[in-house]
Amino acid sequence: MRSPRHVLTSQHIGTTVPAAPSRGLTVALACAEGDWPHADWPEPDDPYVTRAVPMAPPYRGLRASGADVVVLRCADPSDAFPELLRTMGAMSAPVIVVTPRRDTGTVVEAFRGGAGYLVEGDYCACMLSSAVMAATVGHTYLSPVACAALRDAARRMPDGGETGERLRSLLSPRERQIMELLSTGLGAQEIGLRLRLSEKTVRNNLSNIYAKLDVRGGTEAVLRWLGATPTVRV
């Protein structure tokens, strides 16, 4: 059985899940009425999620819901995700997309927009709870099929191999280690534990990495490292 914590790369982002919050999380379920497949989620003993509030299109009341995370279940994220973001406006809650769509372009665009991505049939309710919790602390979850789609985007680039070597040459050996771990979804604290570095040292290295890769943050860095965006200017 798969680990419930699949994220960003081919298997899973790691096995460490953040500690449960002092209060349970509230999730807004943005989907058509009767279209949510997990009628018993969250279970009464769910360690992270206390309440799931259904929100049918056009998602009236979403901004007033107090939701910590928004889960968007839709047939086509290319249309539904931008619509949801417009409705959310200044609402800062992270979004997780649940969809049957598994094509590379759709996955990459949702990830660029900062959303987690779970392909139907490729995750379990336990993983959904873990994904919701992790989203609140900045992790971006993708189910294994979605992870494979990002890798496929890198392989399809005409100069994918050359680009990868060029990016690696820009970074020091330590920075390459950190970038490999970042691209599996680990945060600065978890990377520090893996490499026996302080969290501050990891964050300093990440700042240097972002500058060298010409990106503004972790999401862009991972996309560029995986070859899903144009390469850095050198």
mmCIF file with all atom_site columns, N, CA, C and O in Angstrom, residues 144-174:
data_model
loop_
_atom_site.group_PDB
_atom_site.id
_atom_site.type_symbol
_atom_site.label_atom_id
_atom_site.label_alt_id
_atom_site.label_comp_id
_atom_site.label_asym_id
_atom_site.label_entity_id
_atom_site.label_seq_id
_atom_site.pdbx_PDB_ins_code
_atom_site.Cartn_x
_atom_site.Cartn_y
_atom_site.Cartn_z
_atom_site.occupancy
_atom_site.B_iso_or_equiv
_atom_site.pdbx_formal_charge
_atom_site.auth_seq_id
_atom_site.auth_comp_id
_atom_site.auth_asym_id
_atom_site.auth_atom_id
_atom_site.pdbx_PDB_model_num
ATOM 1   N N  . PRO A 1 144 ? 1.060  10.632 -7.257  1.00 0.00 ? 144 PRO A N  1
ATOM 2   C CA . PRO A 1 144 ? 2.117  10.065 -8.102  1.00 0.00 ? 144 PRO A CA 1
ATOM 3   C C  . PRO A 1 144 ? 1.941  10.308 -9.594  1.00 0.00 ? 144 PRO A C  1
ATOM 4   O O  . PRO A 1 144 ? 2.917  10.595 -10.294 1.00 0.00 ? 144 PRO A O  1
ATOM 5   N N  . VAL A 1 145 ? 0.720  10.200 -10.100 1.00 0.00 ? 145 VAL A N  1
ATOM 6   C CA . VAL A 1 145 ? 0.493  10.433 -11.529 1.00 0.00 ? 145 VAL A CA 1
ATOM 7   C C  . VAL A 1 145 ? 0.802  11.882 -11.893 1.00 0.00 ? 145 VAL A C  1
ATOM 8   O O  . VAL A 1 145 ? 1.390  12.171 -12.943 1.00 0.00 ? 145 VAL A O  1
ATOM 9   N N  . ALA A 1 146 ? 0.410  12.817 -11.024 1.00 0.00 ? 146 ALA A N  1
ATOM 10  C CA . ALA A 1 146 ? 0.708  14.224 -11.279 1.00 0.00 ? 146 ALA A CA 1
ATOM 11  C C  . ALA A 1 146 ? 2.205  14.483 -11.227 1.00 0.00 ? 146 ALA A C  1
ATOM 12  O O  . ALA A 1 146 ? 2.743  15.271 -12.015 1.00 0.00 ? 146 ALA A O  1
ATOM 13  N N  . CYS A 1 147 ? 2.900  13.822 -10.299 1.00 0.00 ? 147 CYS A N  1
ATOM 14  C CA . CYS A 1 147 ? 4.358  13.943 -10.242 1.00 0.00 ? 147 CYS A CA 1
ATOM 15  C C  . CYS A 1 147 ? 4.985  13.475 -11.549 1.00 0.00 ? 147 CYS A C  1
ATOM 16  O O  . CYS A 1 147 ? 5.891  14.105 -12.089 1.00 0.00 ? 147 CYS A O  1
ATOM 17  N N  . ALA A 1 148 ? 4.490  12.359 -12.049 1.00 0.00 ? 148 ALA A N  1
ATOM 18  C CA . ALA A 1 148 ? 5.020  11.823 -13.301 1.00 0.00 ? 148 ALA A CA 1
ATOM 19  C C  . ALA A 1 148 ? 4.782  12.784 -14.449 1.00 0.00 ? 148 ALA A C  1
ATOM 20  O O  . ALA A 1 148 ? 5.601  12.890 -15.373 1.00 0.00 ? 148 ALA A O  1
ATOM 21  N N  . ALA A 1 149 ? 3.667  13.507 -14.410 1.00 0.00 ? 149 ALA A N  1
ATOM 22  C CA . ALA A 1 149 ? 3.367  14.474 -15.463 1.00 0.00 ? 149 ALA A CA 1
ATOM 23  C C  . ALA A 1 149 ? 4.400  15.603 -15.481 1.00 0.00 ? 149 ALA A C  1
ATOM 24  O O  . ALA A 1 149 ? 4.815  16.064 -16.549 1.00 0.00 ? 149 ALA A O  1
ATOM 25  N N  . LEU A 1 150 ? 4.821  16.051 -14.300 1.00 0.00 ? 150 LEU A N  1
ATOM 26  C CA . LEU A 1 150 ? 5.852  17.091 -14.246 1.00 0.00 ? 150 LEU A CA 1
ATOM 27  C C  . LEU A 1 150 ? 7.164  16.569 -14.813 1.00 0.00 ? 150 LEU A C  1
ATOM 28  O O  . LEU A 1 150 ? 7.864  17.264 -15.555 1.00 0.00 ? 150 LEU A O  1
ATOM 29  N N  . ARG A 1 151 ? 7.513  15.350 -14.460 1.00 0.00 ? 151 ARG A N  1
ATOM 30  C CA . ARG A 1 151 ? 8.725  14.749 -15.014 1.00 0.00 ? 151 ARG A CA 1
ATOM 31  C C  . ARG A 1 151 ? 8.635  14.616 -16.532 1.00 0.00 ? 151 ARG A C  1
ATOM 32  O O  . ARG A 1 151 ? 9.612  14.824 -17.254 1.00 0.00 ? 151 ARG A O  1
ATOM 33  N N  . ASP A 1 152 ? 7.434  14.276 -17.004 1.00 0.00 ? 152 ASP A N  1
ATOM 34  C CA . ASP A 1 152 ? 7.241  14.133 -18.447 1.00 0.00 ? 152 ASP A CA 1
ATOM 35  C C  . ASP A 1 152 ? 7.448  15.466 -19.146 1.00 0.00 ? 152 ASP A C  1
ATOM 36  O O  . ASP A 1 152 ? 8.007  15.530 -20.247 1.00 0.00 ? 152 ASP A O  1
ATOM 37  N N  . ALA A 1 153 ? 7.011  16.554 -18.496 1.00 0.00 ? 153 ALA A N  1
ATOM 38  C CA . ALA A 1 153 ? 7.221  17.887 -19.071 1.00 0.00 ? 153 ALA A CA 1
ATOM 39  C C  . ALA A 1 153 ? 8.704  18.157 -19.258 1.00 0.00 ? 153 ALA A C  1
ATOM 40  O O  . ALA A 1 153 ? 9.124  18.735 -20.270 1.00 0.00 ? 153 ALA A O  1
ATOM 41  N N  . ALA A 1 154 ? 9.506  17.731 -18.277 1.00 0.00 ? 154 ALA A N  1
ATOM 42  C CA . ALA A 1 154 ? 10.952 17.937 -18.377 1.00 0.00 ? 154 ALA A CA 1
ATOM 43  C C  . ALA A 1 154 ? 11.542 17.114 -19.520 1.00 0.00 ? 154 ALA A C  1
ATOM 44  O O  . ALA A 1 154 ? 12.369 17.604 -20.297 1.00 0.00 ? 154 ALA A O  1
ATOM 45  N N  . ARG A 1 155 ? 11.104 15.867 -19.651 1.00 0.00 ? 155 ARG A N  1
ATOM 46  C CA . ARG A 1 155 ? 11.658 15.007 -20.695 1.00 0.00 ? 155 ARG A CA 1
ATOM 47  C C  . ARG A 1 155 ? 11.298 15.497 -22.095 1.00 0.00 ? 155 ARG A C  1
ATOM 48  O O  . ARG A 1 155 ? 12.058 15.296 -23.042 1.00 0.00 ? 155 ARG A O  1
ATOM 49  N N  . ARG A 1 156 ? 10.149 16.144 -22.224 1.00 0.00 ? 156 ARG A N  1
ATOM 50  C CA . ARG A 1 156 ? 9.688  16.568 -23.548 1.00 0.00 ? 156 ARG A CA 1
ATOM 51  C C  . ARG A 1 156 ? 10.389 17.823 -24.049 1.00 0.00 ? 156 ARG A C  1
ATOM 52  O O  . ARG A 1 156 ? 10.294 18.155 -25.228 1.00 0.00 ? 156 ARG A O  1
ATOM 53  N N  . MET A 1 157 ? 11.035 18.544 -23.138 1.00 0.00 ? 157 MET A N  1
ATOM 54  C CA . MET A 1 157 ? 11.724 19.752 -23.585 1.00 0.00 ? 157 MET A CA 1
ATOM 55  C C  . MET A 1 157 ? 12.856 19.376 -24.536 1.00 0.00 ? 157 MET A C  1
ATOM 56  O O  . MET A 1 157 ? 13.626 18.449 -24.260 1.00 0.00 ? 157 MET A O  1
ATOM 57  N N  . PRO A 1 158 ? 12.982 20.062 -25.680 1.00 0.00 ? 158 PRO A N  1
ATOM 58  C CA . PRO A 1 158 ? 14.009 19.706 -26.670 1.00 0.00 ? 158 PRO A CA 1
ATOM 59  C C  . PRO A 1 158 ? 15.418 19.659 -26.113 1.00 0.00 ? 158 PRO A C  1
ATOM 60  O O  . PRO A 1 158 ? 16.216 18.811 -26.491 1.00 0.00 ? 158 PRO A O  1
ATOM 61  N N  . ASP A 1 159 ? 15.728 20.568 -25.208 1.00 0.00 ? 159 ASP A N  1
ATOM 62  C CA . ASP A 1 159 ? 17.081 20.590 -24.639 1.00 0.00 ? 159 ASP A CA 1
ATOM 63  C C  . ASP A 1 159 ? 17.072 20.188 -23.175 1.00 0.00 ? 159 ASP A C  1
ATOM 64  O O  . ASP A 1 159 ? 17.866 20.667 -22.385 1.00 0.00 ? 159 ASP A O  1
ATOM 65  N N  . GLY A 1 160 ? 16.132 19.273 -22.828 1.00 0.00 ? 160 GLY A N  1
ATOM 66  C CA . GLY A 1 160 ? 15.963 18.908 -21.425 1.00 0.00 ? 160 GLY A CA 1
ATOM 67  C C  . GLY A 1 160 ? 17.250 18.467 -20.755 1.00 0.00 ? 160 GLY A C  1
ATOM 68  O O  . GLY A 1 160 ? 17.588 18.912 -19.671 1.00 0.00 ? 160 GLY A O  1
ATOM 69  N N  . GLY A 1 161 ? 18.007 17.554 -21.400 1.00 0.00 ? 161 GLY A N  1
ATOM 70  C CA . GLY A 1 161 ? 19.247 17.078 -20.796 1.00 0.00 ? 161 GLY A CA 1
ATOM 71  C C  . GLY A 1 161 ? 20.269 18.173 -20.658 1.00 0.00 ? 161 GLY A C  1
ATOM 72  O O  . GLY A 1 161 ? 20.909 18.333 -19.619 1.00 0.00 ? 161 GLY A O  1
ATOM 73  N N  . GLU A 1 162 ? 20.439 18.962 -21.724 1.00 0.00 ? 162 GLU A N  1
ATOM 74  C CA . GLU A 1 162 ? 21.407 20.056 -21.689 1.00 0.00 ? 162 GLU A CA 1
ATOM 75  C C  . GLU A 1 162 ? 21.024 21.082 -20.643 1.00 0.00 ? 162 GLU A C  1
ATOM 76  O O  . GLU A 1 162 ? 21.869 21.590 -19.902 1.00 0.00 ? 162 GLU A O  1
ATOM 77  N N  . THR A 1 163 ? 19.713 21.392 -20.564 1.00 0.00 ? 163 THR A N  1
ATOM 78  C CA . THR A 1 163 ? 19.239 22.375 -19.590 1.00 0.00 ? 163 THR A CA 1
ATOM 79  C C  . THR A 1 163 ? 19.512 21.899 -18.170 1.00 0.00 ? 163 THR A C  1
ATOM 80  O O  . THR A 1 163 ? 19.976 22.664 -17.322 1.00 0.00 ? 163 THR A O  1
ATOM 81  N N  . GLY A 1 164 ? 19.243 20.605 -17.904 1.00 0.00 ? 164 GLY A N  1
ATOM 82  C CA . GLY A 1 164 ? 19.480 20.080 -16.572 1.00 0.00 ? 164 GLY A CA 1
ATOM 83  C C  . GLY A 1 164 ? 20.930 20.198 -16.159 1.00 0.00 ? 164 GLY A C  1
ATOM 84  O O  . GLY A 1 164 ? 21.246 20.595 -15.041 1.00 0.00 ? 164 GLY A O  1
ATOM 85  N N  . GLU A 1 165 ? 21.838 19.880 -17.070 1.00 0.00 ? 165 GLU A N  1
ATOM 86  C CA . GLU A 1 165 ? 23.261 19.981 -16.760 1.00 0.00 ? 165 GLU A CA 1
ATOM 87  C C  . GLU A 1 165 ? 23.668 21.435 -16.547 1.00 0.00 ? 165 GLU A C  1
ATOM 88  O O  . GLU A 1 165 ? 24.486 21.736 -15.673 1.00 0.00 ? 165 GLU A O  1
ATOM 89  N N  . ARG A 1 166 ? 23.086 22.334 -17.317 1.00 0.00 ? 166 ARG A N  1
ATOM 90  C CA . ARG A 1 166 ? 23.413 23.747 -17.175 1.00 0.00 ? 166 ARG A CA 1
ATOM 91  C C  . ARG A 1 166 ? 22.975 24.259 -15.807 1.00 0.00 ? 166 ARG A C  1
ATOM 92  O O  . ARG A 1 166 ? 23.705 24.994 -15.130 1.00 0.00 ? 166 ARG A O  1
ATOM 93  N N  . LEU A 1 167 ? 21.777 23.859 -15.383 1.00 0.00 ? 167 LEU A N  1
ATOM 94  C CA . LEU A 1 167 ? 21.291 24.288 -14.076 1.00 0.00 ? 167 LEU A CA 1
ATOM 95  C C  . LEU A 1 167 ? 22.162 23.722 -12.961 1.00 0.00 ? 167 LEU A C  1
ATOM 96  O O  . LEU A 1 167 ? 22.509 24.423 -12.014 1.00 0.00 ? 167 LEU A O  1
ATOM 97  N N  . ARG A 1 168 ? 22.517 22.460 -13.078 1.00 0.00 ? 168 ARG A N  1
ATOM 98  C CA . ARG A 1 168 ? 23.352 21.844 -12.052 1.00 0.00 ? 168 ARG A CA 1
ATOM 99  C C  . ARG A 1 168 ? 24.711 22.527 -11.947 1.00 0.00 ? 168 ARG A C  1
ATOM 100 O O  . ARG A 1 168 ? 25.253 22.681 -10.853 1.00 0.00 ? 168 ARG A O  1
ATOM 101 N N  . SER A 1 169 ? 25.230 22.973 -13.081 1.00 0.00 ? 169 SER A N  1
ATOM 102 C CA . SER A 1 169 ? 26.540 23.617 -13.068 1.00 0.00 ? 169 SER A CA 1
ATOM 103 C C  . SER A 1 169 ? 26.518 24.970 -12.365 1.00 0.00 ? 169 SER A C  1
ATOM 104 O O  . SER A 1 169 ? 27.568 25.469 -11.942 1.00 0.00 ? 169 SER A O  1
ATOM 105 N N  . LEU A 1 170 ? 25.343 25.561 -12.241 1.00 0.00 ? 170 LEU A N  1
ATOM 106 C CA . LEU A 1 170 ? 25.237 26.856 -11.567 1.00 0.00 ? 170 LEU A CA 1
ATOM 107 C C  . LEU A 1 170 ? 25.313 26.741 -10.052 1.00 0.00 ? 170 LEU A C  1
ATOM 108 O O  . LEU A 1 170 ? 25.600 27.717 -9.370  1.00 0.00 ? 170 LEU A O  1
ATOM 109 N N  . LEU A 1 171 ? 25.044 25.547 -9.534  1.00 0.00 ? 171 LEU A N  1
ATOM 110 C CA . LEU A 1 171 ? 24.934 25.365 -8.095  1.00 0.00 ? 171 LEU A CA 1
ATOM 111 C C  . LEU A 1 171 ? 26.130 24.616 -7.530  1.00 0.00 ? 171 LEU A C  1
ATOM 112 O O  . LEU A 1 171 ? 26.737 23.799 -8.210  1.00 0.00 ? 171 LEU A O  1
ATOM 113 N N  . SER A 1 172 ? 26.419 24.901 -6.272  1.00 0.00 ? 172 SER A N  1
ATOM 114 C CA . SER A 1 172 ? 27.471 24.166 -5.572  1.00 0.00 ? 172 SER A CA 1
ATOM 115 C C  . SER A 1 172 ? 26.952 22.762 -5.249  1.00 0.00 ? 172 SER A C  1
ATOM 116 O O  . SER A 1 172 ? 25.741 22.503 -5.303  1.00 0.00 ? 172 SER A O  1
ATOM 117 N N  . PRO A 1 173 ? 27.836 21.835 -4.892  1.00 0.00 ? 173 PRO A N  1
ATOM 118 C CA . PRO A 1 173 ? 27.372 20.486 -4.512  1.00 0.00 ? 173 PRO A CA 1
ATOM 119 C C  . PRO A 1 173 ? 26.326 20.508 -3.404  1.00 0.00 ? 173 PRO A C  1
ATOM 120 O O  . PRO A 1 173 ? 25.339 19.778 -3.459  1.00 0.00 ? 173 PRO A O  1
ATOM 121 N N  . ARG A 1 174 ? 26.525 21.342 -2.380  1.00 0.00 ? 174 ARG A N  1
ATOM 122 C CA . ARG A 1 174 ? 25.551 21.437 -1.290  1.00 0.00 ? 174 ARG A CA 1
ATOM 123 C C  . ARG A 1 174 ? 24.226 21.994 -1.802  1.00 0.00 ? 174 ARG A C  1
ATOM 124 O O  . ARG A 1 174 ? 23.143 21.502 -1.434  1.00 0.00 ? 174 ARG A O  1
#
